[in-house]
mmCIF file of C-alpha atoms in Angstrom:
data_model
loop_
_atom_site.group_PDB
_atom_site.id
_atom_site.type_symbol
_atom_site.label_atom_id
_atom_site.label_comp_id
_atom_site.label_asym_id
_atom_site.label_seq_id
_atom_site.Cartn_x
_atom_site.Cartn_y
_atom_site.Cartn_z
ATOM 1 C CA UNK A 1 -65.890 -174.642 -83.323
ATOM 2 C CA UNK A 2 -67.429 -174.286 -86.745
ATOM 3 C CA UNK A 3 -64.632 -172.263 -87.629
ATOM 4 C CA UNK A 4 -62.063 -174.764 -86.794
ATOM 5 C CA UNK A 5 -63.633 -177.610 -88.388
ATOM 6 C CA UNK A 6 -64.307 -176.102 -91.629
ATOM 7 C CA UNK A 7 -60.652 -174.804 -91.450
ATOM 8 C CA UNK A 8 -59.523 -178.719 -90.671
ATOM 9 C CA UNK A 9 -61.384 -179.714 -93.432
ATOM 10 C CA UNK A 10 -59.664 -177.539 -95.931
ATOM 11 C CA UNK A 11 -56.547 -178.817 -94.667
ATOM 12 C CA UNK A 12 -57.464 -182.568 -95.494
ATOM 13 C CA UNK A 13 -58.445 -181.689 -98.696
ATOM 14 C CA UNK A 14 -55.247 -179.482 -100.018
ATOM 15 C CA UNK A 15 -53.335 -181.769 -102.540
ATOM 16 C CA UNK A 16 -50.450 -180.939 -100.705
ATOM 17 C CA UNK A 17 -51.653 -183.254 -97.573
ATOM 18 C CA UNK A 18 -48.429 -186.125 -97.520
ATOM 19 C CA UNK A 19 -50.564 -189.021 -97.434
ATOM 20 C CA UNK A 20 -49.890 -190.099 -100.717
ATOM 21 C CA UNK A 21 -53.005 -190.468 -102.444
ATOM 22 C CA UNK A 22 -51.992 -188.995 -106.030
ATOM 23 C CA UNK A 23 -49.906 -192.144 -106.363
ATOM 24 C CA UNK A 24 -52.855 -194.198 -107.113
ATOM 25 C CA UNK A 25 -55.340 -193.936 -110.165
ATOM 26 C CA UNK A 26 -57.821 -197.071 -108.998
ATOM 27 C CA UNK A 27 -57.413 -198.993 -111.711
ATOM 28 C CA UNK A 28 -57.577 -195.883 -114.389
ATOM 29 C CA UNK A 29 -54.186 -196.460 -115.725
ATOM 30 C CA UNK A 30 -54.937 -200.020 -116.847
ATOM 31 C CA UNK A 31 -57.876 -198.727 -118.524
ATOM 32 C CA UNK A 32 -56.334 -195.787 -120.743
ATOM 33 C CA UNK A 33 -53.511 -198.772 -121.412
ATOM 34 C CA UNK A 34 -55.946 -200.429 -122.481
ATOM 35 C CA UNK A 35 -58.055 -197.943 -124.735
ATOM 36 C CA UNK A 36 -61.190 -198.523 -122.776
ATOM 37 C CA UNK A 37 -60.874 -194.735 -121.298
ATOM 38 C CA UNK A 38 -59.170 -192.165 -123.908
ATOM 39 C CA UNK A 39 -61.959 -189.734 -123.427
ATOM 40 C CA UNK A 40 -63.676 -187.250 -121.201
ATOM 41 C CA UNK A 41 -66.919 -189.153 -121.598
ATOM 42 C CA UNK A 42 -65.353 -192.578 -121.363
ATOM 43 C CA UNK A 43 -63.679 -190.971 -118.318
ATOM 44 C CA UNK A 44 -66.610 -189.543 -116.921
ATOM 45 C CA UNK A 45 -68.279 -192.996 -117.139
ATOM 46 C CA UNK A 46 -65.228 -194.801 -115.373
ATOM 47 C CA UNK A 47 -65.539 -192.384 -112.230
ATOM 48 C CA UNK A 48 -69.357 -192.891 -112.192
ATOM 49 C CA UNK A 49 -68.584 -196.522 -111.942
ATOM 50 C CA UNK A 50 -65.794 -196.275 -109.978
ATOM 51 C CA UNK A 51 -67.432 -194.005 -107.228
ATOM 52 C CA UNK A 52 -70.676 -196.644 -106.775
ATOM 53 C CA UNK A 53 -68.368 -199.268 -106.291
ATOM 54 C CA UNK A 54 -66.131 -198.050 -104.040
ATOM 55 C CA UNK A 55 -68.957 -196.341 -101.736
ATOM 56 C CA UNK A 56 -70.382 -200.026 -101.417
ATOM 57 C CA UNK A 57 -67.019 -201.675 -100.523
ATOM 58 C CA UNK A 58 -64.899 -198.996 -98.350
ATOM 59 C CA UNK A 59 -67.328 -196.272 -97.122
ATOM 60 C CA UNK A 60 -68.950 -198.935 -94.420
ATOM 61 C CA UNK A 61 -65.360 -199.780 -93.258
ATOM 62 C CA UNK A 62 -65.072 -195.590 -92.126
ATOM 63 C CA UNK A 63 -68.314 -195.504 -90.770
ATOM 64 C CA UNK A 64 -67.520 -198.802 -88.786
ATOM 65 C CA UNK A 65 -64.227 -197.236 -87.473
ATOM 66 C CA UNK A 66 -65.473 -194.200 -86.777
ATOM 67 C CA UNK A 67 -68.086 -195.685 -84.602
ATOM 68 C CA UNK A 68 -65.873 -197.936 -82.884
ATOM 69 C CA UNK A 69 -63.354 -194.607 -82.237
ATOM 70 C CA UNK A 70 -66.647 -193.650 -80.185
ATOM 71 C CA UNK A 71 -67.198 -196.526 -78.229
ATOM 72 C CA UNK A 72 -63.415 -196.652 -77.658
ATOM 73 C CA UNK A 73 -63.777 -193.129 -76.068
ATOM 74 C CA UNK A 74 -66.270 -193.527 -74.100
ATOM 75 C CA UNK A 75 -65.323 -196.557 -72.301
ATOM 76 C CA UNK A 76 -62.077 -195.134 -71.657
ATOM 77 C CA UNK A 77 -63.915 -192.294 -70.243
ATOM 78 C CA UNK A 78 -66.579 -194.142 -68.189
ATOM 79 C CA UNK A 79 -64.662 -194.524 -64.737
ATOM 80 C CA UNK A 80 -63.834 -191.087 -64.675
ATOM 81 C CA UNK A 81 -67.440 -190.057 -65.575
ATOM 82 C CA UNK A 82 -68.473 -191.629 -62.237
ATOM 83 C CA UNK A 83 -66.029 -190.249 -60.056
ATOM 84 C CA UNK A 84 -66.880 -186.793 -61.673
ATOM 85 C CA UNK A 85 -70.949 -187.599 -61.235
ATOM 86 C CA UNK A 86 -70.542 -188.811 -57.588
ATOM 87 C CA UNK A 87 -71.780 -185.442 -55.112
ATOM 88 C CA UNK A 88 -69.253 -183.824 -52.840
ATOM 89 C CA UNK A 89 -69.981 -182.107 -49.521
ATOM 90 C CA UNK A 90 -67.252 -180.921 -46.927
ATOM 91 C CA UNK A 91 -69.939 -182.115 -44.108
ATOM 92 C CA UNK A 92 -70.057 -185.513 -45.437
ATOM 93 C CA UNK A 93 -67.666 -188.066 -44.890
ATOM 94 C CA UNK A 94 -66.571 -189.884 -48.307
ATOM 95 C CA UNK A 95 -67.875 -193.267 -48.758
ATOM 96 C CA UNK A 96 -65.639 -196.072 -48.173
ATOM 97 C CA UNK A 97 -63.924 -197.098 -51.330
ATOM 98 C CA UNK A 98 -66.234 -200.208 -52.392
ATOM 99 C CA UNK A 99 -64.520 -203.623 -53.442
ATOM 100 C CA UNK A 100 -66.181 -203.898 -56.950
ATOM 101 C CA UNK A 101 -63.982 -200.821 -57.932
ATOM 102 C CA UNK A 102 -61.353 -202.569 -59.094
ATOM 103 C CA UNK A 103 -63.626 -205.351 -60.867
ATOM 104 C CA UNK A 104 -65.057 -202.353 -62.274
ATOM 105 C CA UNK A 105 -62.127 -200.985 -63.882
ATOM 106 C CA UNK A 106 -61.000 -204.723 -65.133
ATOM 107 C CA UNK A 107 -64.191 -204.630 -67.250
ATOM 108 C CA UNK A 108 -63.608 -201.684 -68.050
ATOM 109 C CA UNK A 109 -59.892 -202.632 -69.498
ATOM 110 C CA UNK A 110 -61.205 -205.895 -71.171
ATOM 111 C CA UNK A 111 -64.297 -203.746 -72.711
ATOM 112 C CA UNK A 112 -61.295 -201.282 -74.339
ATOM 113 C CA UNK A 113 -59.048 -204.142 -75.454
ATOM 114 C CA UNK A 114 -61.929 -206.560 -76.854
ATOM 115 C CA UNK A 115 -62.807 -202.640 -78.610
ATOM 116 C CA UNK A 116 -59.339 -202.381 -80.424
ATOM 117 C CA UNK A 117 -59.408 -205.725 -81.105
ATOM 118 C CA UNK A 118 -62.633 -204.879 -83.238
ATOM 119 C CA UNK A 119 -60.582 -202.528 -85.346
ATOM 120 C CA UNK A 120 -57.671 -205.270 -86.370
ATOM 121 C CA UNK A 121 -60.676 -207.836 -87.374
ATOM 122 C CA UNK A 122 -62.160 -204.841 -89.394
ATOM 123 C CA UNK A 123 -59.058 -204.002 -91.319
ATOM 124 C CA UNK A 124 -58.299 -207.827 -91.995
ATOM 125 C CA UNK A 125 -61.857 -207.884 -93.243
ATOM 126 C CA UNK A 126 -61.158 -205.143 -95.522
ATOM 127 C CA UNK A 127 -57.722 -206.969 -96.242
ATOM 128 C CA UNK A 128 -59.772 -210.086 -97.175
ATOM 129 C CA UNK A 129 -62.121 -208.325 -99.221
ATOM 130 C CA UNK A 130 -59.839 -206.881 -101.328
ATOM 131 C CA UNK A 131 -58.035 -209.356 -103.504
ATOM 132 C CA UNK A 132 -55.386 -207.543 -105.453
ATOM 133 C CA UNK A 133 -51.948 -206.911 -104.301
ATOM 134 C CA UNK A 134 -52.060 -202.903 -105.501
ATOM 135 C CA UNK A 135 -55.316 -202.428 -104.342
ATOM 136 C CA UNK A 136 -53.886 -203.580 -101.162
ATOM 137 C CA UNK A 137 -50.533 -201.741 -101.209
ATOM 138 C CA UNK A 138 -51.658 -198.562 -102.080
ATOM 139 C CA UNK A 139 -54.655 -198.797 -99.660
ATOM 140 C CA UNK A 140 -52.068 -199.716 -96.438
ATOM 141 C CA UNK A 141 -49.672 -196.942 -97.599
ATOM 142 C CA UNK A 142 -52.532 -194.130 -97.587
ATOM 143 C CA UNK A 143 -53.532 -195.322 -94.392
ATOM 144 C CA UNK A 144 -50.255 -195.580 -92.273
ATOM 145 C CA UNK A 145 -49.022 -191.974 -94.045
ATOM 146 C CA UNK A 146 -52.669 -190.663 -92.395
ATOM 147 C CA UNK A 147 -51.854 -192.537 -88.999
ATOM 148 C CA UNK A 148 -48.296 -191.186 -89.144
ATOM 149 C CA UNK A 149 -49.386 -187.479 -89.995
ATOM 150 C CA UNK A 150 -51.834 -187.544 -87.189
ATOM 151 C CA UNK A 151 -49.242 -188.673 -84.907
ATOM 152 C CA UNK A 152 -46.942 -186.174 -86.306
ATOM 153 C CA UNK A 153 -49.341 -182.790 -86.926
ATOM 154 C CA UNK A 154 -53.054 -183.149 -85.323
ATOM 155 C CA UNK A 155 -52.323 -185.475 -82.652
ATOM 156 C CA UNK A 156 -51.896 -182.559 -80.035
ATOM 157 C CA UNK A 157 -54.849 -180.177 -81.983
ATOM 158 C CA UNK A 158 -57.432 -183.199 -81.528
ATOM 159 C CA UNK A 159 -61.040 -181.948 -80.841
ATOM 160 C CA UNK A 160 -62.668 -184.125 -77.965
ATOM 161 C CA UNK A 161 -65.677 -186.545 -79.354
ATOM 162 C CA UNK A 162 -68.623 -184.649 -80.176
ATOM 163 C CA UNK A 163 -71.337 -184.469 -78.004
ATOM 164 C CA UNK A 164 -74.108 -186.100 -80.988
ATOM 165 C CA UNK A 165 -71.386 -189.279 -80.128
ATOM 166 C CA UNK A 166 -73.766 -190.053 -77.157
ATOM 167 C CA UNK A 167 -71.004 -189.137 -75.116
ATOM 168 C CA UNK A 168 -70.569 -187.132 -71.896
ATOM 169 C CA UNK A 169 -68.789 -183.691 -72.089
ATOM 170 C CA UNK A 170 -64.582 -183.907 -70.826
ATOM 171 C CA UNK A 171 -61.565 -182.184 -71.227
ATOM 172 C CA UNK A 172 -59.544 -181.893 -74.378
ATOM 173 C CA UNK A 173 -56.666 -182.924 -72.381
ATOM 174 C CA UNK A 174 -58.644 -186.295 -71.420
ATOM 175 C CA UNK A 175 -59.748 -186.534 -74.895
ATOM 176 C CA UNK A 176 -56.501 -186.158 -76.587
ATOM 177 C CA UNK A 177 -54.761 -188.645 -73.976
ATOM 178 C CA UNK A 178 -57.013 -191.378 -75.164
ATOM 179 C CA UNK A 179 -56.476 -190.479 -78.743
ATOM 180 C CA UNK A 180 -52.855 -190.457 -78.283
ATOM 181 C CA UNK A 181 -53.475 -194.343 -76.619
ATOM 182 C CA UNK A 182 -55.605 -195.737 -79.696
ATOM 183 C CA UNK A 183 -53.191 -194.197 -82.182
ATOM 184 C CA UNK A 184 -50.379 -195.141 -80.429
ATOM 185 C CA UNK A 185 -51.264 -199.048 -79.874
ATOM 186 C CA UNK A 186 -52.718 -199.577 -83.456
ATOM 187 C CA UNK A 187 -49.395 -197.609 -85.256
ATOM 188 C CA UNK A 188 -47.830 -200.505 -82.931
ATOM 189 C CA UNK A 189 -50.240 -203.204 -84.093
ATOM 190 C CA UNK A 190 -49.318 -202.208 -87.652
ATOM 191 C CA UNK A 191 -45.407 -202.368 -87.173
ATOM 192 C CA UNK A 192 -46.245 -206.030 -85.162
ATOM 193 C CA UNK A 193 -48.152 -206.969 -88.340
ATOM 194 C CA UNK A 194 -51.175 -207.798 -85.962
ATOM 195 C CA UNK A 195 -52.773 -205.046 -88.382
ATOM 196 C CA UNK A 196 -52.002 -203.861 -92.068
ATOM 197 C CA UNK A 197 -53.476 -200.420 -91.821
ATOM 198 C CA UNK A 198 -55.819 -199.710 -94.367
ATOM 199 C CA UNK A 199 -57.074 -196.474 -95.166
ATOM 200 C CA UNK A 200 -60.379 -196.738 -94.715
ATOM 201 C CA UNK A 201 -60.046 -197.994 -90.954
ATOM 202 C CA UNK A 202 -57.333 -195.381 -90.768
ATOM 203 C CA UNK A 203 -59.516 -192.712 -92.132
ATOM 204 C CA UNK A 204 -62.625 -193.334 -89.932
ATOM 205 C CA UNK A 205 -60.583 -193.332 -87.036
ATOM 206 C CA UNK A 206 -58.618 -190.229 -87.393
ATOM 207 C CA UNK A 207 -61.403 -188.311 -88.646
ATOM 208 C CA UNK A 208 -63.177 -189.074 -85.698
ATOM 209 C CA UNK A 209 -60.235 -188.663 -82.980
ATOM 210 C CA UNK A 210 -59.872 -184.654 -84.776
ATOM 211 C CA UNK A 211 -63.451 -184.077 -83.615
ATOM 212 C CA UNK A 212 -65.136 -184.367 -87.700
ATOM 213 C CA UNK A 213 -69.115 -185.137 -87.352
ATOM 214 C CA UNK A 214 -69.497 -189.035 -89.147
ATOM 215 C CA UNK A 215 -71.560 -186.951 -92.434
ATOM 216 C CA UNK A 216 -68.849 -184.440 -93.116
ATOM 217 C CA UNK A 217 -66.260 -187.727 -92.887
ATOM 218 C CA UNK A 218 -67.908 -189.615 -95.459
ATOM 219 C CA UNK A 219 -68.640 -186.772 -97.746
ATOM 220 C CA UNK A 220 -64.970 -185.695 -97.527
ATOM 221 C CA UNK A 221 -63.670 -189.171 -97.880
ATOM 222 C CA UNK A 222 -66.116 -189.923 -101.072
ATOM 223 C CA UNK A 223 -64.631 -186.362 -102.344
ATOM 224 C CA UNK A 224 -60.744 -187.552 -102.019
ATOM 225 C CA UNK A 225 -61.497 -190.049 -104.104
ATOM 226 C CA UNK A 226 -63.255 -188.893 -106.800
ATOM 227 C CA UNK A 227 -60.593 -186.046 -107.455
ATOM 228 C CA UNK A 228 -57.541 -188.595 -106.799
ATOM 229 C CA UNK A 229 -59.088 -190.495 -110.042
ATOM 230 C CA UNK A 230 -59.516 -186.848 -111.762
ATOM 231 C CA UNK A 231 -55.937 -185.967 -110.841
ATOM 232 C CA UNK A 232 -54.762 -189.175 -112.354
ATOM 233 C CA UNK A 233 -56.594 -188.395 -115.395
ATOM 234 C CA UNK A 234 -55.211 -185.365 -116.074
ATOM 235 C CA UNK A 235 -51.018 -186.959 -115.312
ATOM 236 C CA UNK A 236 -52.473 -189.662 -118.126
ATOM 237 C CA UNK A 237 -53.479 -186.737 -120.798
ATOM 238 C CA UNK A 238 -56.688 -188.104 -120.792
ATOM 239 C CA UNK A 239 -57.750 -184.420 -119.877
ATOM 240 C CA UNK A 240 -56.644 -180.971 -119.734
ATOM 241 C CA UNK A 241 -56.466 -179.100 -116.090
ATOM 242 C CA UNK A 242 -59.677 -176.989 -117.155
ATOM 243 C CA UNK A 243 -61.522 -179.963 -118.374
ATOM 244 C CA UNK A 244 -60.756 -181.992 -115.345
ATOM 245 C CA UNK A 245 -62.633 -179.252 -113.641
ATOM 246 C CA UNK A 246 -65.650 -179.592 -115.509
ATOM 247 C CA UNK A 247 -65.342 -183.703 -114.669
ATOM 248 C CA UNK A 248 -64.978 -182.933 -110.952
ATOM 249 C CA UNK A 249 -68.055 -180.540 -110.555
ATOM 250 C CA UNK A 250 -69.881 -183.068 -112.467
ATOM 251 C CA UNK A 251 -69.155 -185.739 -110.621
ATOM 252 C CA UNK A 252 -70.712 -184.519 -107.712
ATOM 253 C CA UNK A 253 -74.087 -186.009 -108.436
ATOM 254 C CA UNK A 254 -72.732 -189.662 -108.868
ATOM 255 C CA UNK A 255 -71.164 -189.036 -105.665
ATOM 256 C CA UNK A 256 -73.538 -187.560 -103.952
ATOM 257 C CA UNK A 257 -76.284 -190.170 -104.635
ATOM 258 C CA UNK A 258 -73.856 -193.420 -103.967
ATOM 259 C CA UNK A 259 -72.424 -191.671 -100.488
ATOM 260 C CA UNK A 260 -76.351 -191.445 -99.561
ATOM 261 C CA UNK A 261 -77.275 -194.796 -100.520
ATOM 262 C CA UNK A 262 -73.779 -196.335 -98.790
ATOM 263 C CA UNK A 263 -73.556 -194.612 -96.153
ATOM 264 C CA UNK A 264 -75.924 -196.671 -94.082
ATOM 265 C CA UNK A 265 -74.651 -199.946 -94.776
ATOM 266 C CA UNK A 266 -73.376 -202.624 -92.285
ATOM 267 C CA UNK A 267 -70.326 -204.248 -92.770
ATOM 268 C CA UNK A 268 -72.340 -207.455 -93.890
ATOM 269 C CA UNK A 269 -73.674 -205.370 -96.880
ATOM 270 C CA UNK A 270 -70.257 -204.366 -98.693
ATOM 271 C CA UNK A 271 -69.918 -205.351 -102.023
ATOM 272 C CA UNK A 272 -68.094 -204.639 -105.367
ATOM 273 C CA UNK A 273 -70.670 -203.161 -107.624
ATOM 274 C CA UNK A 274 -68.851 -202.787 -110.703
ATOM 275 C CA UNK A 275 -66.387 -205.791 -111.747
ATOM 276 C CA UNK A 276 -65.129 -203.973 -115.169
ATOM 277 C CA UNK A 277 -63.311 -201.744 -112.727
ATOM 278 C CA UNK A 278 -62.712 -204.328 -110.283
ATOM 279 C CA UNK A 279 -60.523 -206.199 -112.908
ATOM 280 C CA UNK A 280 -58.871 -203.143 -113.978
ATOM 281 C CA UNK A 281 -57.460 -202.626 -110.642
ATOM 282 C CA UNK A 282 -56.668 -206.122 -110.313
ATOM 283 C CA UNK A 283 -54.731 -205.996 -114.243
ATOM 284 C CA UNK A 284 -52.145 -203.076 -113.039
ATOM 285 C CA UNK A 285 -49.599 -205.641 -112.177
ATOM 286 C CA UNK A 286 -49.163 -206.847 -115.780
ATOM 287 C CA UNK A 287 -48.496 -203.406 -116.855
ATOM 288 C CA UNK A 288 -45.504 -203.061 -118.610
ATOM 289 C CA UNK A 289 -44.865 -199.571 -117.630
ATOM 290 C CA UNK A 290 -46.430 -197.813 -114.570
ATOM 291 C CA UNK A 291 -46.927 -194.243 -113.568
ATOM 292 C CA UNK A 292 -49.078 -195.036 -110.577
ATOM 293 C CA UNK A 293 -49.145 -197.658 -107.831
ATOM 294 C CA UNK A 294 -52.853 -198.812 -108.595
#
């Protein structure tokens, strides 16, 4: 299993992953427009800033999803779990079927909807707390092109949740058919506009539905964005392919120490840290010119 996740995780992380993250420089265009970032230390600076800010504002939105992808699973999985727990002896008659089981598996059903109905408030929340109309486009295309390519690719090579979930061991099969269900109804809730489809719900959700443990989702999501800024950086000049290198290796302390510190935050507790960058994403639409949708 080790195997196969680490091979999954190179997979997310090739450049060639159609999701469309290189179409998006979070705000960095404005700022080499602007002359603020013409340099590898100015640019180096930006992705410091850039990286605390958006650990505080979108890395509690994956966690969030991911966790509610668990809950979702195991309440979908719960009558089944007692059927599977109950003993079974050829020398004992089976118990009359009781009349709460179908009470049972109504709470059950309104437990699972008022679930998915946590993940469309969460990605209006994140909807709300993002003001800026490319911010917001270029988040909701990221994260329908993820839904969409887990429909499309994983869907059928999903890993069942993992056991440090907190839930009880079942069959892929089982696993996957409930994954199919949540993907399947929010892609619908997304196309009824009950949802936009941001990519941090998106990516918490899928990450956890292809069997990822929460840590190595966060780390790898904190990762795609530090080298979609780097990319961007090199399409802008700002840096040469070797250079942008040297940028991306070390970036990995700034990341490292904001992806601890966020990590562990509620939803209550996201913030923007850095409001230089914050207006730089929000000044992309008076751009004259654009290479990149944010």
């Amino acid at each position: 299993m080790e195997g196969d996740d680490t091979w999954l995780l190179w997979q997310l992380v090739d450049s060639a992953l159609p999701t469309g993250g290189f179409v998006a420089s979070s705000g960095l265009e404005t700022a080499f427009q602007l002359g603020l970032v013409t340099t590898p230390i100015q640019l180096a600076a930006f992705i410091r800033d850039s990286v605390h800010t958006f650990a505080h504002s979108s890395l509690p939105f994956v966690t969030e999803a991911y966790k509610l992808t668990e809950q979702y699973h195991h309440r979908q999985q719960q009558p089944h779990q007692r059927i599977q727990e109950e003993p079974s002896s050829p020398t004992v008659q089976p118990p009359p079927v009781r009349s709460d089981s179908k009470a049972t598996s109504n709470r059950t059903k309104v437990a699972v909807s008022q679930l998915f109905s946590s993940f469309t408030d969460l990605d209006h929340l994140f909807h709300a707390s993002n003001s800026h109309a490319a911010v917001r486009r270029a988040s909701v295309a990221q994260g329908t092109s993820l839904l969409i390519l887990y429909m499309k690719s994983f869907r059928s090579r999903s890993s069942p949740p993992s056991k440090s979930a907190g839930t009880d061991s079942n069959t892929p099969a089982a696993a996957d058919a409930h994954d199919n269900d949540l993907a399947r109804d929010f892609k619908a809730a997304i196309r009824l506009d009950r949802a936009k489809g941001h990519f941090p719900v998106c990516f918490g959700m899928v990450a956890q539905m292809l069997g990822l443990s929460l840590d190595k989702s966060q780390h790898l999501f904190m990762f795609m964005f530090v080298r979609q800024i780097v990319s961007s950086a090199v399409r802008l000049n700002i840096v040469g392919p070797y250079q942008a290198q040297i940028v991306l290796a070390d970036a990995k302390t700034w990341t490292e120490s904001a992806t601890t510190v966020a990590r562990s935050l509620s939803i209550d507790q996201v913030a923007q840290t850095a409001p230089m960058v914050d207006m730089m994403q929000g000044a992309h639409e008076r751009l004259y010119s654009k290479v990149f949708n944010s």
